[in-house]
């Protein structure tokens, strides 16, 4: 058995006129995340971590923002497709740990829903998923409310 680790990072700008979707959960907020997809920073960071651990590059390679056929794609679909890619390579997820970085919206009430979505989409036990939310104490773009970032790490094992 081989064990591999991958890390992922994503950031999207907060803008008017878009939904705020994080971890596959629509968060009530006056701004949303801008991007080619639904701009779910958490799922993008997780998908990148999984791709990295499996040596598959990043989600930009598999889901380029220049492809009009995937405009506004649901990031849960991106994550599910990444899971199919690692299954083809005979990998399975041991665990995922991720952090969302933003001042607002406050996410504590939504963490369990996010974890459930991630576990379902990755076909893993919910106890193998950890999601945290933190602020930057008003520093930087996240602290000024200009965007939201996420980072993730994933441990894979070969089957």
Backbone as a printed PyTorch tensor [residue, N CA C, xyz], in Angstrom:
tensor([[[  0.8480,  -1.1820,   0.0000],
         [  0.0000,   0.0000,   0.0000],
         [  0.8950,   1.2480,   0.0000]],

        [[  0.4750,   2.2330,  -0.7860],
         [  1.1850,   3.5040,  -0.8490],
         [  0.2640,   4.6040,  -0.3260]],

        [[  0.8390,   5.5060,   0.4800],
         [  0.0810,   6.6400,   1.0060],
         [  0.6680,   7.9160,   0.4180]],

        [[ -0.2260,   8.7960,  -0.0690],
         [  0.2100,  10.0470,  -0.6940],
         [ -0.6050,  11.2050,  -0.1350]],

        [[  0.0360,  12.3520,   0.0060],
         [ -0.6200,  13.5320,   0.5300],
         [ -0.6640,  14.6130,  -0.5490]],

        [[ -1.7270,  15.3910,  -0.5390],
         [ -1.8500,  16.5150,  -1.4680],
         [ -2.4310,  17.7060,  -0.7450]],

        [[ -2.0620,  18.8950,  -1.2130],
         [ -2.6250,  20.1030,  -0.6170],
         [ -3.2530,  20.9480,  -1.7100]],

        [[ -4.2690,  21.6960,  -1.3380],
         [ -4.9580,  22.5510,  -2.2910],
         [ -5.2480,  23.9130,  -1.6950]],

        [[ -5.3370,  24.9020,  -2.5690],
         [ -5.6420,  26.2800,  -2.1630],
         [ -6.4870,  26.9120,  -3.2510]],

        [[ -7.4720,  27.7060,  -2.8500],
         [ -8.2680,  28.4410,  -3.8200],
         [ -8.7330,  29.7450,  -3.1960]],

        [[ -8.9850,  30.7190,  -4.0470],
         [ -9.5030,  32.0130,  -3.6190],
         [-10.4150,  32.5620,  -4.7080]],

        [[-11.5060,  33.1660,  -4.2910],
         [-12.4150,  33.8260,  -5.2270],
         [-12.8630,  35.1610,  -4.6430]],

        [[-13.0850,  36.0910,  -5.5340],
         [-13.5300,  37.4260,  -5.1580],
         [-15.0170,  37.4210,  -4.8100]],

        [[-15.3800,  38.1940,  -3.7890],
         [-16.7800,  38.4040,  -3.4440],
         [-17.3340,  39.5310,  -4.3050]],

        [[-18.4880,  39.2820,  -4.9330],
         [-19.1100,  40.2660,  -5.8170],
         [-20.6220,  40.2840,  -5.5950]],

        [[-21.2400,  41.3350,  -6.0430],
         [-22.7000,  41.4200,  -6.0180],
         [-23.2820,  40.5650,  -7.1450]],

        [[-24.4910,  40.0680,  -6.9270],
         [-25.2010,  39.3640,  -7.9850],
         [-24.8610,  37.8940,  -8.1530]],

        [[-24.1260,  37.3170,  -7.2220],
         [-23.8070,  35.8850,  -7.2770],
         [-24.2050,  35.2330,  -5.9630]],

        [[-24.5100,  33.9410,  -6.0240],
         [-24.7780,  33.1730,  -4.8120],
         [-23.4730,  32.8970,  -4.0940]],

        [[-23.5510,  32.7780,  -2.7750],
         [-22.3910,  32.4210,  -1.9660],
         [-22.5130,  30.9370,  -1.6120]],

        [[-21.7810,  30.1220,  -2.3580],
         [-21.8370,  28.6720,  -2.1670],
         [-20.4800,  28.2110,  -1.6570]],

        [[-20.4930,  27.6000,  -0.4840],
         [-19.2610,  27.1090,   0.1320],
         [-19.5340,  25.7000,   0.6530]],

        [[-18.7110,  24.7570,   0.2390],
         [-18.9160,  23.3700,   0.6560],
         [-20.2080,  22.7830,   0.1290]],

        [[-20.6740,  23.3150,  -1.0000],
         [-21.9240,  22.8430,  -1.5770],
         [-23.1570,  23.3610,  -0.8650]],

        [[-22.9810,  24.3280,   0.0230],
         [-24.0830,  24.8920,   0.8000],
         [-24.2710,  26.3500,   0.3780]],

        [[-25.5020,  26.7100,   0.0370],
         [-25.7840,  28.1070,  -0.2770],
         [-25.9140,  28.8780,   1.0360]],

        [[-25.0020,  29.8200,   1.2290],
         [-24.9430,  30.6060,   2.4580],
         [-25.6820,  31.9270,   2.2240]],

        [[-26.6460,  32.2610,   3.0590],
         [-27.3240,  33.5530,   2.8940],
         [-26.3400,  34.6980,   3.1450]],

        [[-26.0710,  35.4870,   2.1010],
         [-25.1200,  36.5920,   2.2040],
         [-25.4020,  37.5550,   1.0700]],

        [[-25.0820,  38.8160,   1.2700],
         [-25.4060,  39.8380,   0.2660],
         [-24.4540,  39.8290,  -0.9260]],

        [[-23.3850,  39.0480,  -0.8660],
         [-22.4560,  38.8950,  -1.9810],
         [-22.2090,  37.4110,  -2.2100]],

        [[-21.6940,  37.1070,  -3.4070],
         [-21.3490,  35.7310,  -3.7300],
         [-19.9550,  35.6760,  -4.3230]],

        [[-19.5260,  34.4780,  -4.6270],
         [-18.1760,  34.2750,  -5.1440],
         [-18.1790,  34.2630,  -6.6670]],

        [[-17.2260,  34.9800,  -7.2440],
         [-17.1360,  35.1370,  -8.6840],
         [-16.2320,  34.0720,  -9.2820]],

        [[-16.6640,  33.4780, -10.3850],
         [-15.8380,  32.4930, -11.0570],
         [-16.5410,  31.8900, -12.2500]],

        [[-15.8220,  31.0610, -12.9850],
         [-16.3560,  30.3730, -14.1630],
         [-17.3910,  29.3310, -13.7400]],

        [[-17.1350,  28.7050, -12.5880],
         [-18.0640,  27.7320, -12.0090],
         [-18.9220,  28.4680, -10.9820]],

        [[-19.4690,  27.7260, -10.0250],
         [-20.1690,  28.3810,  -8.9170],
         [-19.1890,  28.9900,  -7.9150]],

        [[-17.8840,  28.8030,  -8.1620],
         [-16.7890,  29.4230,  -7.4010],
         [-16.7200,  28.9650,  -5.9460]],

        [[-17.0600,  27.7270,  -5.7000],
         [-17.0290,  27.1700,  -4.3440],
         [-15.5680,  26.9360,  -3.9350]],

        [[-15.0110,  27.8960,  -3.2010],
         [-13.5860,  27.8420,  -2.8460],
         [-13.2250,  26.5950,  -2.0550]],

        [[-14.0990,  26.1570,  -1.1880],
         [-13.8010,  24.9910,  -0.3530],
         [-13.6950,  23.7240,  -1.2060]],

        [[-14.6850,  23.4880,  -2.0480],
         [-14.6430,  22.2850,  -2.8740],
         [-13.5130,  22.3440,  -3.8850]],

        [[-13.1670,  23.5370,  -4.3710],
         [-12.0390,  23.6610,  -5.2900],
         [-10.7250,  23.3100,  -4.5910]],

        [[-10.5460,  23.8030,  -3.3760],
         [ -9.3160,  23.4850,  -2.6340],
         [ -9.2310,  21.9920,  -2.3520]],

        [[-10.3450,  21.3800,  -1.9880],
         [-10.3610,  19.9440,  -1.7140],
         [-10.0760,  19.1530,  -2.9890]],

        [[-10.7200,  19.5240,  -4.0890],
         [-10.4880,  18.8210,  -5.3570],
         [ -9.0210,  18.9440,  -5.7750]],

        [[ -8.4280,  20.1250,  -5.5810],
         [ -7.0110,  20.3010,  -5.9010],
         [ -6.1210,  19.4490,  -5.0020]],

        [[ -6.4630,  19.3450,  -3.7260],
         [ -5.6780,  18.5100,  -2.8110],
         [ -5.7330,  17.0440,  -3.2420]],

        [[ -6.9090,  16.5970,  -3.6210],
         [ -7.0700,  15.2050,  -4.0680],
         [ -6.2790,  14.9740,  -5.3560]],

        [[ -6.4300,  15.8970,  -6.3070],
         [ -5.6620,  15.7810,  -7.5670],
         [ -4.1660,  15.7670,  -7.2930]],

        [[ -3.7260,  16.6310,  -6.4060],
         [ -2.3020,  16.7000,  -6.0890],
         [ -1.7780,  15.4080,  -5.5070]],

        [[ -2.5230,  14.8370,  -4.5920],
         [ -2.0740,  13.5830,  -3.9810],
         [ -1.9880,  12.4530,  -5.0090]],

        [[ -2.8700,  12.4830,  -5.9810],
         [ -2.8920,  11.4300,  -7.0000],
         [ -1.9800,  11.7360,  -8.1920]],

        [[ -1.3130,  12.8930,  -8.1530],
         [ -0.4290,  13.2550,  -9.2540],
         [ -1.1760,  13.6330, -10.5200]],

        [[ -2.3620,  14.2010, -10.3700],
         [ -3.2180,  14.5280, -11.5130],
         [ -3.2120,  16.0100, -11.8780]],

        [[ -2.2650,  16.7620, -11.3580],
         [ -2.2550,  18.1940, -11.6470],
         [ -3.2480,  18.9240, -10.7690]],

        [[ -3.9800,  19.8620, -11.3700],
         [ -4.9790,  20.6160, -10.6050],
         [ -6.2980,  20.6520, -11.3620]],

        [[ -7.3160,  21.2200, -10.7380],
         [ -8.6330,  21.2180, -11.3860],
         [ -8.6610,  22.1070, -12.6240]],

        [[ -7.7810,  23.0960, -12.6890],
         [ -7.7040,  23.9290, -13.8920],
         [ -7.3280,  23.1140, -15.1210]],

        [[ -6.5610,  22.0620, -14.9290],
         [ -6.1780,  21.1660, -16.0290],
         [ -7.3860,  20.3750, -16.5190]],

        [[ -8.2170,  19.9380, -15.5890],
         [ -9.3540,  19.0800, -15.9190],
         [-10.6330,  19.8540, -16.2010]],

        [[-10.7350,  21.0620, -15.6460],
         [-11.9310,  21.8940, -15.7780],
         [-11.5030,  23.3370, -16.0750]],

        [[-10.9380,  23.5900, -17.2630],
         [-10.3920,  24.9240, -17.5550],
         [-11.4760,  26.0030, -17.6150]],

        [[-11.1240,  27.1850, -17.1040],
         [-12.1010,  28.2780, -17.1020],
         [-12.3010,  28.8760, -18.4950]],

        [[-11.6670,  28.2870, -19.4780],
         [-11.8690,  28.7010, -20.8700],
         [-12.8770,  27.8100, -21.5900]],

        [[-13.3730,  26.7850, -20.9090],
         [-14.3060,  25.8300, -21.5110],
         [-15.7410,  26.3010, -21.3040]],

        [[-16.4050,  26.7920, -22.3470],
         [-17.7710,  27.3000, -22.1810],
         [-18.7800,  26.2170, -21.8010]],

        [[-18.4540,  24.9480, -22.0690],
         [-19.4070,  23.8790, -21.7600],
         [-19.5500,  23.6420, -20.2600]],

        [[-18.6050,  24.1530, -19.4700],
         [-18.7130,  23.9710, -18.0230],
         [-18.9500,  25.2950, -17.2970]],

        [[-19.3660,  26.3130, -18.0320],
         [-19.6880,  27.5990, -17.4080],
         [-20.7700,  27.3710, -16.3480]],

        [[-20.5370,  27.8970, -15.1470],
         [-21.4580,  27.7920, -13.9960],
         [-21.6300,  26.3600, -13.4830]],

        [[-20.6720,  25.4710, -13.7680],
         [-20.7550,  24.0980, -13.2690],
         [-20.8220,  24.1030, -11.7390]],

        [[-21.6040,  23.2040, -11.2140],
         [-21.7060,  22.9880,  -9.7750],
         [-20.3920,  22.3430,  -9.3170]],

        [[-19.7510,  22.9330,  -8.3280],
         [-18.4660,  22.4090,  -7.8660],
         [-18.5900,  21.0370,  -7.2240]],

        [[-19.7760,  20.6610,  -6.8050],
         [-19.9630,  19.2880,  -6.3220],
         [-19.7670,  18.3130,  -7.4750]],

        [[-20.1510,  18.7050,  -8.6870],
         [-19.9150,  17.8620,  -9.8600],
         [-18.4280,  17.7650, -10.1630]],

        [[-17.6900,  18.8720,  -9.9800],
         [-16.2400,  18.8400, -10.1530],
         [-15.6320,  17.8340,  -9.1840]],

        [[-16.0230,  17.9200,  -7.9070],
         [-15.4780,  17.0150,  -6.9000],
         [-15.8030,  15.5580,  -7.2300]],

        [[-17.0290,  15.2850,  -7.6450],
         [-17.4210,  13.9170,  -7.9950],
         [-16.5950,  13.3890,  -9.1680]],

        [[-16.3060,  14.2570, -10.1440],
         [-15.4970,  13.8280, -11.2890],
         [-14.0500,  13.5800, -10.8730]],

        [[-13.5410,  14.3650,  -9.9370],
         [-12.1910,  14.1280,  -9.4150],
         [-12.1380,  12.7800,  -8.7010]],

        [[-13.1850,  12.4550,  -7.9770],
         [-13.2450,  11.1550,  -7.2970],
         [-13.1990,  10.0240,  -8.3230]],

        [[-13.8990,  10.1630,  -9.4350],
         [-13.8320,   9.1450, -10.4860],
         [-12.4140,   9.0130, -11.0330]],

        [[-11.7160,  10.1480, -11.1870],
         [-10.3360,  10.1210, -11.6790],
         [ -9.4090,   9.3500, -10.7360]],

        [[ -9.5550,   9.5640,  -9.4300],
         [ -8.6630,   8.8460,  -8.5050],
         [ -9.0450,   7.3800,  -8.3870]],

        [[-10.3300,   7.0830,  -8.5450],
         [-10.7420,   5.6760,  -8.5200],
         [-10.1420,   4.9160,  -9.6910]],

        [[-10.0390,   5.5840, -10.8570],
         [ -9.3990,   4.9650, -12.0140],
         [ -7.9360,   4.6360, -11.7280]],

        [[ -7.2900,   5.4470, -10.8950],
         [ -5.8850,   5.2220, -10.5330],
         [ -5.7470,   4.3280,  -9.2970]],

        [[ -6.8850,   3.8000,  -8.8250],
         [ -6.9140,   2.8630,  -7.6870],
         [ -6.5240,   3.5160,  -6.3610]],

        [[ -6.9090,   4.7830,  -6.1910],
         [ -6.7040,   5.4740,  -4.9230],
         [ -8.0230,   5.6150,  -4.1860]],

        [[ -7.9250,   5.6670,  -2.8650],
         [ -9.0900,   5.9970,  -2.0370],
         [ -8.6450,   7.0190,  -0.9900]],

        [[ -9.5970,   7.7980,  -0.5300],
         [ -9.3110,   8.8690,   0.4250],
         [ -9.2700,   8.3120,   1.8410]],

        [[ -8.2130,   8.6430,   2.5740],
         [ -8.1350,   8.3170,   3.9960],
         [ -8.8090,   9.4360,   4.7960]],

        [[ -8.3940,  10.6900,   4.5300],
         [ -9.0630,  11.8030,   5.2000],
         [ -8.8020,  13.1140,   4.4630]],

        [[ -9.6430,  14.0880,   4.7840],
         [ -9.5640,  15.4460,   4.2470],
         [ -9.6570,  16.4050,   5.4220]],

        [[ -8.7970,  17.4160,   5.4260],
         [ -8.8700,  18.4890,   6.4180],
         [ -8.8040,  19.8000,   5.6460]],

        [[ -9.7500,  20.6990,   5.9200],
         [ -9.8210,  21.9410,   5.1420],
         [-10.1890,  23.1220,   6.0320]],

        [[ -9.7610,  24.3010,   5.5820],
         [-10.0440,  25.5510,   6.2910],
         [-10.5480,  26.5880,   5.3010]],

        [[-11.6470,  27.2410,   5.6470],
         [-12.1700,  28.3780,   4.8820],
         [-11.7380,  29.6370,   5.6080]],

        [[-11.2590,  30.6210,   4.8510],
         [-10.7130,  31.8470,   5.4320],
         [-11.5490,  33.0340,   4.9730]],

        [[-12.3040,  33.6360,   5.9090],
         [-13.1230,  34.8140,   5.5950],
         [-13.5710,  35.4920,   6.8850]],

        [[-13.8370,  36.7660,   6.7850],
         [-14.4160,  37.4930,   7.9270],
         [-15.9240,  37.2440,   7.9660]],

        [[-16.5600,  37.4290,   6.8430],
         [-17.9930,  37.2200,   6.6720],
         [-18.2080,  36.5080,   5.3490]],

        [[-19.2110,  35.6790,   5.2420],
         [-20.2030,  35.3560,   6.2520],
         [-19.6470,  34.4240,   7.3290]],

        [[-20.2900,  34.4150,   8.4580],
         [-19.9280,  33.4700,   9.5160],
         [-20.4150,  32.0860,   9.1000]],

        [[-19.5790,  31.0840,   9.2620],
         [-19.8560,  29.7650,   8.6860],
         [-20.1550,  28.6620,   9.6870]],

        [[-19.9970,  28.9180,  10.9640],
         [-20.1180,  27.8510,  11.9710],
         [-21.4120,  27.0480,  11.8370]],

        [[-22.5140,  27.6990,  11.5500],
         [-23.8070,  27.0150,  11.4590],
         [-23.9080,  26.0870,  10.2510]],

        [[-22.9830,  26.2080,   9.3030],
         [-23.0580,  25.4550,   8.0560],
         [-21.9950,  24.3610,   7.9290]],

        [[-21.0870,  24.2930,   8.8770],
         [-19.9610,  23.3600,   8.7840],
         [-20.4290,  21.9110,   8.6670]],

        [[-21.3860,  21.4940,   9.4680],
         [-21.8450,  20.0990,   9.4110],
         [-22.4640,  19.7640,   8.0580]],

        [[-23.2070,  20.7090,   7.4790],
         [-23.7820,  20.4940,   6.1430],
         [-22.6720,  20.3600,   5.1000]],

        [[-21.6510,  21.1910,   5.2090],
         [-20.5120,  21.1180,   4.2840],
         [-19.8250,  19.7640,   4.4010]],

        [[-19.5500,  19.3350,   5.6310],
         [-18.8930,  18.0490,   5.8460],
         [-19.7190,  16.9060,   5.2550]],

        [[-21.0200,  16.9760,   5.4300],
         [-21.8970,  15.9380,   4.8910],
         [-21.8190,  15.9030,   3.3640]],

        [[-21.8770,  17.0700,   2.7120],
         [-21.7800,  17.1270,   1.2530],
         [-20.4550,  16.5340,   0.7720]],

        [[-19.3780,  16.9070,   1.4190],
         [-18.0450,  16.4390,   1.0200],
         [-17.9500,  14.9210,   1.1840]],

        [[-18.4110,  14.4150,   2.3150],
         [-18.3750,  12.9680,   2.5540],
         [-19.1960,  12.2230,   1.5020]],

        [[-20.3870,  12.7210,   1.2100],
         [-21.2360,  12.0750,   0.2040],
         [-20.5660,  12.0810,  -1.1650]],

        [[-20.0510,  13.2290,  -1.5800],
         [-19.4670,  13.3580,  -2.9130],
         [-18.1690,  12.5800,  -3.0630]],

        [[-17.4570,  12.3810,  -1.9620],
         [-16.1940,  11.6400,  -1.9970],
         [-16.3650,  10.1620,  -1.6540]],

        [[-17.5940,   9.7650,  -1.3270],
         [-17.8800,   8.3730,  -0.9440],
         [-17.0450,   7.9200,   0.2490]],

        [[-16.9490,   8.8050,   1.2640],
         [-16.1980,   8.4710,   2.4740],
         [-17.0550,   8.7510,   3.6990]],

        [[-16.6310,   8.2020,   4.8100],
         [-17.3170,   8.4230,   6.0760],
         [-17.1640,   9.8810,   6.4940]],

        [[-18.1970,  10.4440,   7.0710],
         [-18.1510,  11.8410,   7.4930],
         [-17.0470,  12.0960,   8.5210]],

        [[-16.6660,  11.0640,   9.2620],
         [-15.5950,  11.2130,  10.2550],
         [-14.2110,  11.3600,   9.6070]],

        [[-14.1410,  11.1390,   8.3070],
         [-12.8830,  11.3240,   7.5710],
         [-12.7710,  12.7350,   6.9900]],

        [[-13.7530,  13.5780,   7.3010],
         [-13.7870,  14.9500,   6.7770],
         [-13.7850,  15.9390,   7.9330]],

        [[-12.8820,  16.8970,   7.8570],
         [-12.8640,  17.9840,   8.8300],
         [-12.8620,  19.3050,   8.0780]],

        [[-13.7450,  20.2100,   8.4930],
         [-13.8270,  21.5490,   7.9020],
         [-13.8020,  22.5550,   9.0380]],

        [[-12.9550,  23.5640,   8.8690],
         [-12.8470,  24.6380,   9.8550],
         [-13.0580,  25.9620,   9.1430]],

        [[-13.4290,  26.9780,   9.8990],
         [-13.5290,  28.3400,   9.3600],
         [-12.7350,  29.2540,  10.2790]],

        [[-12.0150,  30.1930,   9.6750],
         [-11.2320,  31.1470,  10.4510],
         [-11.2880,  32.5060,   9.7790]],

        [[-10.8580,  33.5110,  10.5000],
         [-10.7670,  34.8590,   9.9490],
         [ -9.2980,  35.2450,   9.8360]],

        [[ -9.0600,  36.4120,   9.2730],
         [ -7.7040,  36.9550,   9.2290],
         [ -7.5900,  38.1670,  10.1460]],

        [[ -8.5390,  38.2710,  11.0940],
         [ -8.5360,  39.3870,  12.0520],
         [ -8.5140,  40.7330,  11.3170]],

        [[ -9.3030,  40.8120,  10.2490],
         [ -9.5010,  41.9860,   9.3870],
         [ -8.2980,  42.3330,   8.5160]],

        [[ -7.2870,  41.4840,   8.4510],
         [ -6.1110,  41.7510,   7.6230],
         [ -6.2850,  41.1850,   6.2150]],

        [[ -5.7120,  41.8480,   5.2190],
         [ -5.6750,  41.3600,   3.8510],
         [ -7.0170,  41.3800,   3.1520]],

        [[ -7.0480,  40.7870,   1.9380],
         [ -8.2670,  40.8170,   1.1220],
         [ -9.4320,  40.1210,   1.8180]],

        [[ -9.1720,  39.0250,   2.5090],
         [-10.2510,  38.3280,   3.2130],
         [-10.7520,  39.1800,   4.3750]],

        [[ -9.8490,  39.8030,   5.0710],
         [-10.2230,  40.6530,   6.2000],
         [-11.0240,  41.8680,   5.7930]],

        [[-10.7620,  42.3650,   4.5890],
         [-11.5090,  43.5220,   4.0700],
         [-12.8170,  43.1060,   3.4110]],

        [[-13.1060,  41.8080,   3.3650],
         [-14.3430,  41.3310,   2.7540],
         [-14.3210,  41.3430,   1.2310]],

        [[-13.1400,  41.3060,   0.6450],
         [-13.0150,  41.3360,  -0.8100],
         [-13.0860,  39.9460,  -1.4330]],

        [[-12.8120,  38.9240,  -0.6380],
         [-12.8200,  37.5670,  -1.1640],
         [-12.7800,  36.5420,  -0.0560]],

        [[-12.8590,  35.2960,  -0.4680],
         [-12.8120,  34.1630,   0.4580],
         [-11.7830,  33.1770,  -0.0810]],

        [[-10.9990,  32.6090,   0.8230],
         [ -9.9870,  31.6240,   0.4550],
         [-10.2630,  30.3150,   1.1950]],

        [[ -9.6810,  29.2520,   0.6860],
         [ -9.7630,  27.9580,   1.3660],
         [ -8.4840,  27.1870,   1.0840]],

        [[ -8.0980,  26.3880,   2.0530],
         [ -6.9740,  25.4890,   1.8790],
         [ -7.3890,  24.1120,   2.3640]],

        [[ -6.7940,  23.0920,   1.7690],
         [ -7.1700,  21.7210,   2.1210],
         [ -5.9640,  20.8080,   1.9880]],

        [[ -6.0230,  19.7350,   2.7400],
         [ -5.0350,  18.6700,   2.6310],
         [ -5.7970,  17.3520,   2.5930]],

        [[ -5.2640,  16.4200,   1.8200],
         [ -5.9290,  15.1370,   1.6370],
         [ -4.8920,  14.0270,   1.6860]],

        [[ -5.2420,  12.9560,   2.3380],
         [ -4.3930,  11.7710,   2.3880],
         [ -5.0700,  10.6650,   1.5990]],

        [[ -4.3370,  10.1050,   0.6290],
         [ -4.8470,   9.0160,  -0.1930],
         [ -4.0480,   7.7470,   0.0760]],

        [[ -4.6930,   6.6130,  -0.1910],
         [ -3.9640,   5.3420,  -0.1730],
         [ -4.2820,   4.6080,  -1.4570]],

        [[ -3.2950,   3.8320,  -1.9140],
         [ -3.5370,   3.0090,  -3.0930],
         [ -4.2800,   1.7590,  -2.6700]],

        [[ -5.1320,   1.2770,  -3.5370],
         [ -5.9520,   0.0890,  -3.2170],
         [ -5.1770,  -1.1740,  -3.4770]]])
